[in-house]
Coordinates of C-alpha atoms and ligand atoms in Angstrom, one line a residue:
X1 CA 17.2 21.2 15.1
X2 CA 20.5 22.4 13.9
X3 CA 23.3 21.7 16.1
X4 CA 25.1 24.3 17.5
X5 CA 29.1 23.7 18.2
X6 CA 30.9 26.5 20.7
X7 CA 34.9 27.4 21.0
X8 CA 36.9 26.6 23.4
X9 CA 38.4 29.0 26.6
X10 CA 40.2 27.5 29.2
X11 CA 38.8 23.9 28.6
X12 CA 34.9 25.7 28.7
X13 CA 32.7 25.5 25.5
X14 CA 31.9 29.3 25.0
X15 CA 29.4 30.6 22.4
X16 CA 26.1 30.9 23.7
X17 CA 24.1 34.1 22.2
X18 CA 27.6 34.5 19.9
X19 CA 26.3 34.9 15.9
X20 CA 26.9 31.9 14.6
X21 CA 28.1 30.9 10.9
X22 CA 26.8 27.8 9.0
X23 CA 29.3 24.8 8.0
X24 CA 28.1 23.2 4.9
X25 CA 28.5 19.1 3.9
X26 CA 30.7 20.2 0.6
X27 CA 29.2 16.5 -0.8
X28 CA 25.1 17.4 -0.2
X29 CA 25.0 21.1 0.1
X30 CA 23.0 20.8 3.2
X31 CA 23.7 22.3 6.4
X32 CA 26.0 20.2 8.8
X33 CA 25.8 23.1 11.8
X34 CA 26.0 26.3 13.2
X35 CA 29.5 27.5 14.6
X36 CA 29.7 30.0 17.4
X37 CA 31.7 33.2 15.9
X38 CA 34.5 34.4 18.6
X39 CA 33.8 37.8 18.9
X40 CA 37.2 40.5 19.2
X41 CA 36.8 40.2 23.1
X42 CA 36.6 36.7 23.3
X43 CA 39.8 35.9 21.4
X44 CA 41.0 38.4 23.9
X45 CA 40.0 35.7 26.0
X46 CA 41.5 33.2 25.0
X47 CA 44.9 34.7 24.6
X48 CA 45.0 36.1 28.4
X49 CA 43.4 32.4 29.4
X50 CA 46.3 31.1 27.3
X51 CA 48.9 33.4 29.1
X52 CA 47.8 32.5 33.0
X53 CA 47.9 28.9 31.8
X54 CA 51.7 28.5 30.1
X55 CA 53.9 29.0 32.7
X56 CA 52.5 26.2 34.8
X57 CA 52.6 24.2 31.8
X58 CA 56.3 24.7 30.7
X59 CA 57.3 24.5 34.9
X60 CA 56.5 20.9 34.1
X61 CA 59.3 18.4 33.5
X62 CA 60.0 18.0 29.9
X63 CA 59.0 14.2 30.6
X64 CA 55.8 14.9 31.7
X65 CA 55.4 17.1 28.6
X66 CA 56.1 14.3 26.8
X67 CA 54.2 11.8 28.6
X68 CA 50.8 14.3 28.4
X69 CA 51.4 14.2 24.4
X70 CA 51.1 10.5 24.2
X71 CA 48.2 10.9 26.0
X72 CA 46.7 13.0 23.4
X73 CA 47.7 10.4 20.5
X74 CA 45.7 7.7 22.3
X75 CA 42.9 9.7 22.7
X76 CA 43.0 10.6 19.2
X77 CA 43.1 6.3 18.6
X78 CA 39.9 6.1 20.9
X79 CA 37.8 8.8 18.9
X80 CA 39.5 8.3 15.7
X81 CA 36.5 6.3 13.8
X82 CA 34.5 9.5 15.3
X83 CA 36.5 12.6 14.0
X84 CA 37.3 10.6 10.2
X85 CA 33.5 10.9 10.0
X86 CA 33.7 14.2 11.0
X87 CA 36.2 15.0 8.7
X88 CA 34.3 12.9 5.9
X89 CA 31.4 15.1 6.0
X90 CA 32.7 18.2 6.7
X91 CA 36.0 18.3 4.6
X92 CA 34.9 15.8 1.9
X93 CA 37.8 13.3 2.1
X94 CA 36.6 9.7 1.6
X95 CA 37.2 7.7 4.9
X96 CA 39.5 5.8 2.5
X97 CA 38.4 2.0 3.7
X98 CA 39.9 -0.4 5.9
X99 CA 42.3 -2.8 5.8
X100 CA 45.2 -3.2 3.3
X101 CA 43.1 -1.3 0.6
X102 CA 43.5 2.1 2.7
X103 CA 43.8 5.1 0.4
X104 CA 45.0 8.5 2.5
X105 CA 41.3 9.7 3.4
X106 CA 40.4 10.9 6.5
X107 CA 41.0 7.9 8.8
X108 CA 44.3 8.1 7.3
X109 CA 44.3 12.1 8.6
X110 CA 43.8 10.6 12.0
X111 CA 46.4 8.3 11.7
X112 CA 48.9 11.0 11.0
X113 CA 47.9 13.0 13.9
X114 CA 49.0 10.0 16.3
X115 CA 52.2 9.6 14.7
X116 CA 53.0 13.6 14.7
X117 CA 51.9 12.7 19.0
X118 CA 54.1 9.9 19.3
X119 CA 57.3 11.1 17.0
X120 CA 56.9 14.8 19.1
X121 CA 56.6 13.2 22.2
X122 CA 60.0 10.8 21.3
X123 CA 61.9 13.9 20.5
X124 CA 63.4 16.5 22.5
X125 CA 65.9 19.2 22.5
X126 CA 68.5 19.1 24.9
X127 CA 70.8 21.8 26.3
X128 CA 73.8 22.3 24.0
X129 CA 77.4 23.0 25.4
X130 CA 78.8 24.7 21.7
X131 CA 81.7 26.0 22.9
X132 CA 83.9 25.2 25.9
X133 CA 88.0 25.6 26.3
X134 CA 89.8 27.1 29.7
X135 CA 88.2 30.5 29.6
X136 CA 84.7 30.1 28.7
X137 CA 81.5 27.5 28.7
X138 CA 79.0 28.5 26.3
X139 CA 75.2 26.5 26.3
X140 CA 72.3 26.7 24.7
X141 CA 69.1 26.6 26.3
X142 CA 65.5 26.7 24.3
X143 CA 62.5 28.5 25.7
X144 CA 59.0 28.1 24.6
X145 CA 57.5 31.8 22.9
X146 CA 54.8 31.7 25.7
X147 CA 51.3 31.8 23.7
X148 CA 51.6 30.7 20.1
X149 CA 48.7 31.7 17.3
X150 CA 48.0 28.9 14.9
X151 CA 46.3 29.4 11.6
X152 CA 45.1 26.8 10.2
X153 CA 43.7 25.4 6.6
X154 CA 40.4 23.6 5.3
X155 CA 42.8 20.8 3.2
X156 CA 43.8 19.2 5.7
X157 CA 42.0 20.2 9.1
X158 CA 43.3 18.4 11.8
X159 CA 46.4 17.0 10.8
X160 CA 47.6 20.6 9.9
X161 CA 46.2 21.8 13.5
X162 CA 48.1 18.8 15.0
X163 CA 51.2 19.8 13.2
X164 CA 50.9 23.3 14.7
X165 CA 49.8 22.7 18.0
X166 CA 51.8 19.5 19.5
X167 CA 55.6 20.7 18.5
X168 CA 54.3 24.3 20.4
X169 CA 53.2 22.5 23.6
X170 CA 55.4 20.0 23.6
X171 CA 58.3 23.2 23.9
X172 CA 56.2 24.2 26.8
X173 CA 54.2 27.3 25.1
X174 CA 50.4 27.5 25.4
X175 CA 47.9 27.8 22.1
X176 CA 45.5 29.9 20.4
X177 CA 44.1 27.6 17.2
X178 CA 42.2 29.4 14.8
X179 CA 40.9 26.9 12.1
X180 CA 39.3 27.4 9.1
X181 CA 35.6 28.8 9.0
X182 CA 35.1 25.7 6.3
X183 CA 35.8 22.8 8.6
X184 CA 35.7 24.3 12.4
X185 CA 33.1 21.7 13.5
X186 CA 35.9 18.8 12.9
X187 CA 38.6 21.0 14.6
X188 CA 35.9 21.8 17.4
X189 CA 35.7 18.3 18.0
X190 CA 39.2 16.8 18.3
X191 CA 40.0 19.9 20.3
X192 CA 37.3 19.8 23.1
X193 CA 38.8 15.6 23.1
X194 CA 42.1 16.3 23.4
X195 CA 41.9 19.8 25.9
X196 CA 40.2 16.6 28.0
X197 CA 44.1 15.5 28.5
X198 CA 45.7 18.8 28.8
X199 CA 45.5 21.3 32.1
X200 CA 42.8 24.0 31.1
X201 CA 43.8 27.2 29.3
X202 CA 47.2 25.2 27.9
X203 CA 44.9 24.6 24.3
X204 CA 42.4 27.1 23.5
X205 CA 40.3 27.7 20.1
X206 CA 38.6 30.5 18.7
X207 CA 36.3 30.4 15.8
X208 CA 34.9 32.9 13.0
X209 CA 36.4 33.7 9.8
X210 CA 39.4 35.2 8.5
X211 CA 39.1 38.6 11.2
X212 CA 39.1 36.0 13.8
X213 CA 42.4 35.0 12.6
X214 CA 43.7 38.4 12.2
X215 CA 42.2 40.0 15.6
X216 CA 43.9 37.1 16.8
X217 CA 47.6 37.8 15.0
X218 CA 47.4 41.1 16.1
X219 CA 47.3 40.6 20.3
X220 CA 50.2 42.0 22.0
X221 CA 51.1 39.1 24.1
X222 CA 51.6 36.7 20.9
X223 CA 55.0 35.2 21.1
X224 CA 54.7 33.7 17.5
X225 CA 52.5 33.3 14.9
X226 CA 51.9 29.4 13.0
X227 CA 50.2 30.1 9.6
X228 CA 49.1 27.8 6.6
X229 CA 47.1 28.6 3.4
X230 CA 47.5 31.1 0.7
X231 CA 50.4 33.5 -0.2
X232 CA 48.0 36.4 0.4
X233 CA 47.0 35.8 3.9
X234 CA 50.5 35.1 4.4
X235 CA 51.6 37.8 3.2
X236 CA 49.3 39.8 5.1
X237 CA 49.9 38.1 8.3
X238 CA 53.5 38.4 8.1
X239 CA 53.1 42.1 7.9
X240 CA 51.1 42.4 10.8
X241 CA 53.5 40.3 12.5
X242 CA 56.9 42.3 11.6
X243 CA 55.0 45.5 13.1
X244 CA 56.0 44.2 16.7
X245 CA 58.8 41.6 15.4
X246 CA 57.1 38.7 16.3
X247 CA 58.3 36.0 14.3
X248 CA 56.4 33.2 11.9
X249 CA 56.2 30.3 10.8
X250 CA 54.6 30.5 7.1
X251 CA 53.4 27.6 5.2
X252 CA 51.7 28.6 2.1
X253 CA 51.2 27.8 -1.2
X254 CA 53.4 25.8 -4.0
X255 CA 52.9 24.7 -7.5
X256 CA 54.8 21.6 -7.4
X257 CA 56.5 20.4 -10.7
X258 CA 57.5 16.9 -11.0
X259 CA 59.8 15.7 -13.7
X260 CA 59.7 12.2 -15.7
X261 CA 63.1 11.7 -16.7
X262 CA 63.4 9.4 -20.4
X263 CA 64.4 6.7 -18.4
X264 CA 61.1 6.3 -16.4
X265 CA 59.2 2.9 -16.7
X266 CA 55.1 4.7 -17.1
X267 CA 53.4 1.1 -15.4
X268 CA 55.8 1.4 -12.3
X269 CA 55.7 5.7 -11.9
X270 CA 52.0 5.3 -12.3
X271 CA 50.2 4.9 -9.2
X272 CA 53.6 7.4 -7.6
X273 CA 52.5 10.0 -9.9
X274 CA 48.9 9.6 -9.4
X275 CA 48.5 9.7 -5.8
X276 CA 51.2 12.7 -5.8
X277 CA 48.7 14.7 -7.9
X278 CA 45.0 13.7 -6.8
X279 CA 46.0 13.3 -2.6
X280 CA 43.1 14.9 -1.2
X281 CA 41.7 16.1 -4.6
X282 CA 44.8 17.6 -5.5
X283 CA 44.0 20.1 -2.4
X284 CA 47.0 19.6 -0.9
X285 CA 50.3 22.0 -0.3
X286 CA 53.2 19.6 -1.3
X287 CA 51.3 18.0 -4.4
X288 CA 52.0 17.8 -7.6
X289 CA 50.3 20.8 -9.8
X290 CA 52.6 20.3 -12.9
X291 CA 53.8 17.4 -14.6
X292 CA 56.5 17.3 -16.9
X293 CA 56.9 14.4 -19.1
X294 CA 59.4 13.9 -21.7
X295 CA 58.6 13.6 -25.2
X296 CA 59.6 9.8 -25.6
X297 CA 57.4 8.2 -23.3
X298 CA 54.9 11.4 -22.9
X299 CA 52.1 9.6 -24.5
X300 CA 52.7 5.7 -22.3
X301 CA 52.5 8.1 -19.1
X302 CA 49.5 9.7 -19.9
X303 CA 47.9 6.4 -21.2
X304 CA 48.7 4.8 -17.8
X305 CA 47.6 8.1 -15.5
X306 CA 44.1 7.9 -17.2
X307 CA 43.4 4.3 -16.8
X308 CA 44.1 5.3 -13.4
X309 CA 41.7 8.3 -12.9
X310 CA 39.3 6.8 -15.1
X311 CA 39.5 3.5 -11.9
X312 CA 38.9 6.0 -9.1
X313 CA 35.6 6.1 -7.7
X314 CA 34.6 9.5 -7.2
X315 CA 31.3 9.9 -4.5
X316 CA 30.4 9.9 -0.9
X317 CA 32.8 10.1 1.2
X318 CA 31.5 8.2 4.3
X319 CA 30.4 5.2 1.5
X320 CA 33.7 2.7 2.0
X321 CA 34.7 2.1 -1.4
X322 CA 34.8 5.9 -2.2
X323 CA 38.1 7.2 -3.3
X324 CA 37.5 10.4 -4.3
X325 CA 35.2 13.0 -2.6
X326 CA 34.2 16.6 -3.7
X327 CA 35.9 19.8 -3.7
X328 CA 35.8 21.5 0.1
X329 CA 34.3 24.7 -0.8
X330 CA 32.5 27.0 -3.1
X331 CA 35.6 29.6 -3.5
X332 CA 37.8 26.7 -4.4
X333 CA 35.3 25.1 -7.2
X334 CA 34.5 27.8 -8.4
X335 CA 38.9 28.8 -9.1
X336 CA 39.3 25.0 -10.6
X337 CA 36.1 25.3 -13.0
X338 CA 37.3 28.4 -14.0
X339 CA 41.1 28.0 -14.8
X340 CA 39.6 24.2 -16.9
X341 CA 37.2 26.3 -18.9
X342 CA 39.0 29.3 -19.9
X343 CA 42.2 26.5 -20.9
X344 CA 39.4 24.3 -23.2
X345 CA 38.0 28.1 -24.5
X346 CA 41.4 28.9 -25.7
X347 CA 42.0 25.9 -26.9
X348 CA 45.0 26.1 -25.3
X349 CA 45.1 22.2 -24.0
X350 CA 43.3 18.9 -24.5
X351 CA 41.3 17.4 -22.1
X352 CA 42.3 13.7 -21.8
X353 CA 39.8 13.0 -19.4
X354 CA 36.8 15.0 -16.7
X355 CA 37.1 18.7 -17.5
X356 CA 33.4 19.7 -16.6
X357 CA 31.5 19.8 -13.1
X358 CA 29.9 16.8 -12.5
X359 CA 26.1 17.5 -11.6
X360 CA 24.8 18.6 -8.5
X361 CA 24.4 18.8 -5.7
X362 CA 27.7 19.2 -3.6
X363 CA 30.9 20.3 -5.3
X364 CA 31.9 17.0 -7.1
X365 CA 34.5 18.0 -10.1
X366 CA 35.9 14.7 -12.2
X367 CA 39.8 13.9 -12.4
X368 CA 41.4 15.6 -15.0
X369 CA 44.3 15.0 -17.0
X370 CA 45.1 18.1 -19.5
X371 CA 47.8 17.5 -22.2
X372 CA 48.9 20.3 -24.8
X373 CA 49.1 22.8 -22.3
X374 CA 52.9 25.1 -22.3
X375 CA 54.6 27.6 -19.7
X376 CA 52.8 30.3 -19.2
X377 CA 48.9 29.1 -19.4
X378 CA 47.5 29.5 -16.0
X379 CA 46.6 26.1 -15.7
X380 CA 50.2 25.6 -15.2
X381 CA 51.3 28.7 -13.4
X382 CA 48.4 29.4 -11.2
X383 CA 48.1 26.4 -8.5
X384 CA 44.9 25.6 -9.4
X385 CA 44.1 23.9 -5.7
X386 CA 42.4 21.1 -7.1
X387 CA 42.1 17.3 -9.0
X388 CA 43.3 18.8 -12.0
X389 CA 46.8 17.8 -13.6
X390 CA 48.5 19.6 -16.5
X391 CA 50.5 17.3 -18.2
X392 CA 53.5 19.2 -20.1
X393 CA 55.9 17.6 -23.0
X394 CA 59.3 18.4 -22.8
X395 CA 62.3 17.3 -24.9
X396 CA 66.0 18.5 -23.0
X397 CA 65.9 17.5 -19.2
X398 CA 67.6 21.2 -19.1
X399 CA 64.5 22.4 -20.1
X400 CA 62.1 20.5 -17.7
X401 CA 64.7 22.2 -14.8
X402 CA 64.4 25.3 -16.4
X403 CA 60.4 25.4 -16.5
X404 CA 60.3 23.6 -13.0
X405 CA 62.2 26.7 -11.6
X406 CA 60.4 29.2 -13.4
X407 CA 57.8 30.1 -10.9
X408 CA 58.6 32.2 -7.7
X409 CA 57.1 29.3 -5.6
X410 CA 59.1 26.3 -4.4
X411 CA 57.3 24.1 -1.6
X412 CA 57.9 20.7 -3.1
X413 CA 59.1 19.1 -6.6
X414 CA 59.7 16.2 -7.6
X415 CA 61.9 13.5 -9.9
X416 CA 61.2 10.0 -11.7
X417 CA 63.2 7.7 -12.6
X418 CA 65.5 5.2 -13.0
X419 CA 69.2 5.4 -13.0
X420 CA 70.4 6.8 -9.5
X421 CA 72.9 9.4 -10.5
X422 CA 70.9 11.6 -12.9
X423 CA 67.7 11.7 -10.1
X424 CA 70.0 13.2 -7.8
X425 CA 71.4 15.2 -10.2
X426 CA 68.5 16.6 -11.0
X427 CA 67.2 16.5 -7.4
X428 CA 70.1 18.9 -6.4
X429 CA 68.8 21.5 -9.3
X430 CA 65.2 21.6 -8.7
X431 CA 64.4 24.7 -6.2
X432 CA 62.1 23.7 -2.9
X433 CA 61.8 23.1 0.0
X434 CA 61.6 19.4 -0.5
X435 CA 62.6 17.4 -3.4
X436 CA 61.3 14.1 -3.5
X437 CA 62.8 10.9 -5.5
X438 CA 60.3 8.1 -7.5
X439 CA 57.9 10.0 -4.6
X440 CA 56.0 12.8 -4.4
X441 CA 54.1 15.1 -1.0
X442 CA 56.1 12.1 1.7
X443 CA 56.1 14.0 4.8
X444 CA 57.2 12.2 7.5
X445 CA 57.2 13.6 11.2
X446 CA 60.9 13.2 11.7
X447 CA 61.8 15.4 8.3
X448 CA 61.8 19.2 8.1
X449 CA 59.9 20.4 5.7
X450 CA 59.2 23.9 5.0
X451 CA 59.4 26.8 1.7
X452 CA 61.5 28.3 -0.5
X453 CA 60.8 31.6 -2.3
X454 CA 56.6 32.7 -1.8
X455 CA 56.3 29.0 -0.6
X456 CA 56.9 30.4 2.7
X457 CA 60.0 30.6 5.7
X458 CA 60.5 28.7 8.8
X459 CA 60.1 24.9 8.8
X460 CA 58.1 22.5 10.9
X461 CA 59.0 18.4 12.1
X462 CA 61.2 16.8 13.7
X463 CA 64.0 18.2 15.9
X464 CA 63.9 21.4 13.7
X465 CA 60.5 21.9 14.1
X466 CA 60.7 21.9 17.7
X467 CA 63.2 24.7 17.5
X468 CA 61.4 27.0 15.3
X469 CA 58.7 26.9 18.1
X470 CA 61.3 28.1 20.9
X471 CA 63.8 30.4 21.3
X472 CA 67.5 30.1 22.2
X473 CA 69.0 31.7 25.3
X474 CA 72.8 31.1 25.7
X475 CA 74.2 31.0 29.0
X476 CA 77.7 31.8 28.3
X477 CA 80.0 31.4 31.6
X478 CA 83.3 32.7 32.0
X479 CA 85.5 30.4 33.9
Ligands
NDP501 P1 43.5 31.4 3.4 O1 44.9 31.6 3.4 O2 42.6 32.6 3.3 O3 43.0 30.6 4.7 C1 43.9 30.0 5.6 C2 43.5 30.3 7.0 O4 43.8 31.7 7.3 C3 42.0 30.1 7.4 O5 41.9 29.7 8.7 C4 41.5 31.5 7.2 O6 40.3 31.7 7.8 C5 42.6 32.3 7.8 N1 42.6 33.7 7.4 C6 42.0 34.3 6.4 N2 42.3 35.7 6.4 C7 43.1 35.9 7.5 C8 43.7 37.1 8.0 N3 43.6 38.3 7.4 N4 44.4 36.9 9.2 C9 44.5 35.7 9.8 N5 43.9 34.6 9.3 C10 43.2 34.7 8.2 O7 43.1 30.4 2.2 P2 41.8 30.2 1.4 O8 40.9 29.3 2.2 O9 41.2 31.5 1.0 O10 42.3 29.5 0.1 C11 42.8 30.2 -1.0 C12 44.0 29.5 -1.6 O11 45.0 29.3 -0.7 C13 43.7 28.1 -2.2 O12 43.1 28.2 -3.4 C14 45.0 27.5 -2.2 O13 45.7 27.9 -3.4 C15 45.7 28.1 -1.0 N6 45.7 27.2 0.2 C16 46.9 26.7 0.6 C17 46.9 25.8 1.6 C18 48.1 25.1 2.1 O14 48.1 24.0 2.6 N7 49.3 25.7 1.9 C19 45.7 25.5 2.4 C20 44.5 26.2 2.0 C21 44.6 27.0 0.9 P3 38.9 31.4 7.0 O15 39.1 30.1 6.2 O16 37.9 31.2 8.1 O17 38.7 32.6 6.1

């Protein structure tokens, strides 16, 4: 019989005699379970559960915050070998092996959702005295929002919930996770485990598709609104949200460039380049989409890239030496198939290697490296989601700035190569959110990172991202 997996209200599983939707295993085809849909009433629920439950929760000692969010990263530890499966078959990311041959799969997912616990629960964000002379004392206090809304992606399931949903509690607010329709079964999962840790009502979830998430952006008593995915849900959201002034955190899409400088050794940049392109079959935010090579050692970095891809072992993602698993979802297949076909059809681009689906069934499309391709083919400006790199020759390093800017997204770029000055130097012209050096998509929990232009606003990490789910009060005193 087909399991069936319920939401989450108030630490109770709810769902019985909800309709259900079906999760599919994006490697097989075949039907992984049913998932109860949250109907408008119950997310309702959840958010007036979520409400009675918050002040309690921030009436606790900011130590005992912190000491319940540790708790949650070795719970994650316990069931981590559980939920990487989960996320295997559901999502499609390899479990990425053991040991030191580890490649980011979905054991590595877990991983990062213990180190976002243990970094968030290290932090905190003490009272500020800004300003103080004989007349006046001026502090600043932050306040959690109350119940915070988090949207969250099919790329990365749970380490994008994670993201959302520790910085929010540990600032004392209470949660309302809606995740993705494609992988709600994994989510389901590490959220019934960790609301096991956490008193009930402080983490809710509600599941359905996309008017789930926007029945549940639309409730009144929302104090703020945590969204990742596309530039048109976004877009939408934040419309919704500027109706009652509710503020947002928006994480959406980019179409990151990265530039090889002359300079650039090809062997060394290689496995750099490759891994910033392909993470997560290239279905990742902060990855790079375009790749601009110049002209003089062009041909030794594409040489070197498709030794690479042509290495990788693409297959089942719960077999251990897998490296590469399918695309998550229909919609996004279908988007990567297209914009490789309609490039080879216009012979606007050569494929160096992949380029065609690889039979069925599942969603399993090869690497691909495309060379020939200019500014303007939507291979290169459309963010084609996907394991598909666009490889771009360019002569002037003016020119590679000029292209890299030329798109009205800027979520993450990057720079290779080898003299120190002129990668800073180009660094501090490239226009994101992040710019990374002889690296490309390195988040790290202690590091804001956040958009630029339709990239998105607000950022998330470290001491900043703990701010961005608060607010400030000032207590100004006259003396
Ligand atoms: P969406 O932006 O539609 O989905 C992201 C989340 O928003 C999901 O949980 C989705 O639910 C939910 N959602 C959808 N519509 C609404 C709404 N009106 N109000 C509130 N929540 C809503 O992304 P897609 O899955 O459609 O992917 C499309 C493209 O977005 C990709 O090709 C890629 O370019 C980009 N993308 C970017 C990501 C990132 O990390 N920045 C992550 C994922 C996608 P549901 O999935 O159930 O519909």
């Amino acid at each position: 019989m087909t399991p069936q997996f319920n939401f989450l209200i108030g630490g109770r599983a709810v769902g019985d005699a909800r309709e259900c939707f079906a999760v599919i295993n994006p490697s097989t085809g075949e039907l992984l379970g049913e998932v109860a849909k949250a109907s408008p009433a119950d997310v309702a629920e959840a958010v007036r559960v979520a409400q009675q439950a918050q002040p309690g929760w921030a009436a606790r000692s900011d130590q005992e915050r912190a000491e319940t969010i540790r708790l949650l990263a070795a719970t994650l530890r316990d069931n981590a070998e559980q939920l990487a499966a989960w996320v295997a078959r559901e999502q499609g990311k390899p479990l990425g092996g053991l040991g030191p041959e580890t490649v980011p799969g979905a054991r590595f997912e877990l991983s990062a959702c213990q180190a976002w616990c243990e970094v968030n629960a290290s932090l905190s964000v003490p009272h500020e005295v800004v300003f103080e002379d004989q007349t006046r004392r001026d502090e600043v206090m932050r306040e959690p929002y109350g119940v915070i809304a988090a949207i969250a992606p099919w790329n990365w399931p749970l380490m994008i919930a994670i993201w959302q949903i520790v910085p929010a509690l540990r600032m004392g607010n209470a949660v309302v996770l809606k995740p993705s329709e494609y992988t709600s079964i994994a989510t389901l999962e590490m959220v019934r485990i960790l609301a096991q840790v956490l008193p009930p009502g402080v983490l809710n979830v509600v599941t359905g598709a996309g008017d789930v998430g926007a029945a549940l952006v639309q409730d009144p008593r929302i104090g703020k609104i945590l969204f990742t995915g596309s530039t048109a849900t976004g877009s939408r959201i934040a419309a919704i949200a500027a109706q009652r002034i509710v503020p947002t955190t928006l994480e959406l899409g980019g179409n990151d460039a990265a530039v090889v400088l002359p300079d650039a050794d090809p062997q060394a940049i290689a496995m750099g380049l490759f891994w910033g392109a392909f993470i997560n079959m290239g279905q990742t935010c902060a990855c790079i989409k375009r790749l601009y090579v110049h002209d003089s050692i062009h041909d030794a970095v594409v040489s070197e890239l498709s030794d690479l891809v042509r290495a990788m072992p693409v297959g089942d993602p719960l077999a251990e030496g897998t490296v590469m698993g399918p695309i998550q979802n229909r919609m996004q297949f279908d988007k990567v198939t297209r914009l490789v076909r309609d490039t080879v059809q216009q012979g606007r681009g050569r494929v160096v290697c992949g380029g065609e689906p690889l039979p069925g069934p599942g969603y399993f499309f090869p690497l691909t490296l495309i060379t020939g391709v200019r500014d303007g083919d939507a291979i290169v400006d459309e963010e084609q989601f996907g394991p598909v790199l666009p490889i771009i020759r360019y002569d002037k390093v003016e020119e590679a700035i000029a292209s890299a800017n030329r798109l009205d997204l800027g979520l993450g770029a990057s720079v290779w190569g080898q003299d120190p000055v002129q990668t800073r130097q180009v660094a501090s012209q490239l226009q994101a959110g992040t710019v990374w050096v002889n690296q490309h998509g390195a988040v790290h929990p202690m590091v804001p990172f956040g958009g630029t232009k339709r990239s998105g606003w607000g950022v998330e990490f470290g001491v900043d991202g703990l701010k961005s789910v608060s607010t400030q009060r000032v207590i100004s005193i006259r003396k």
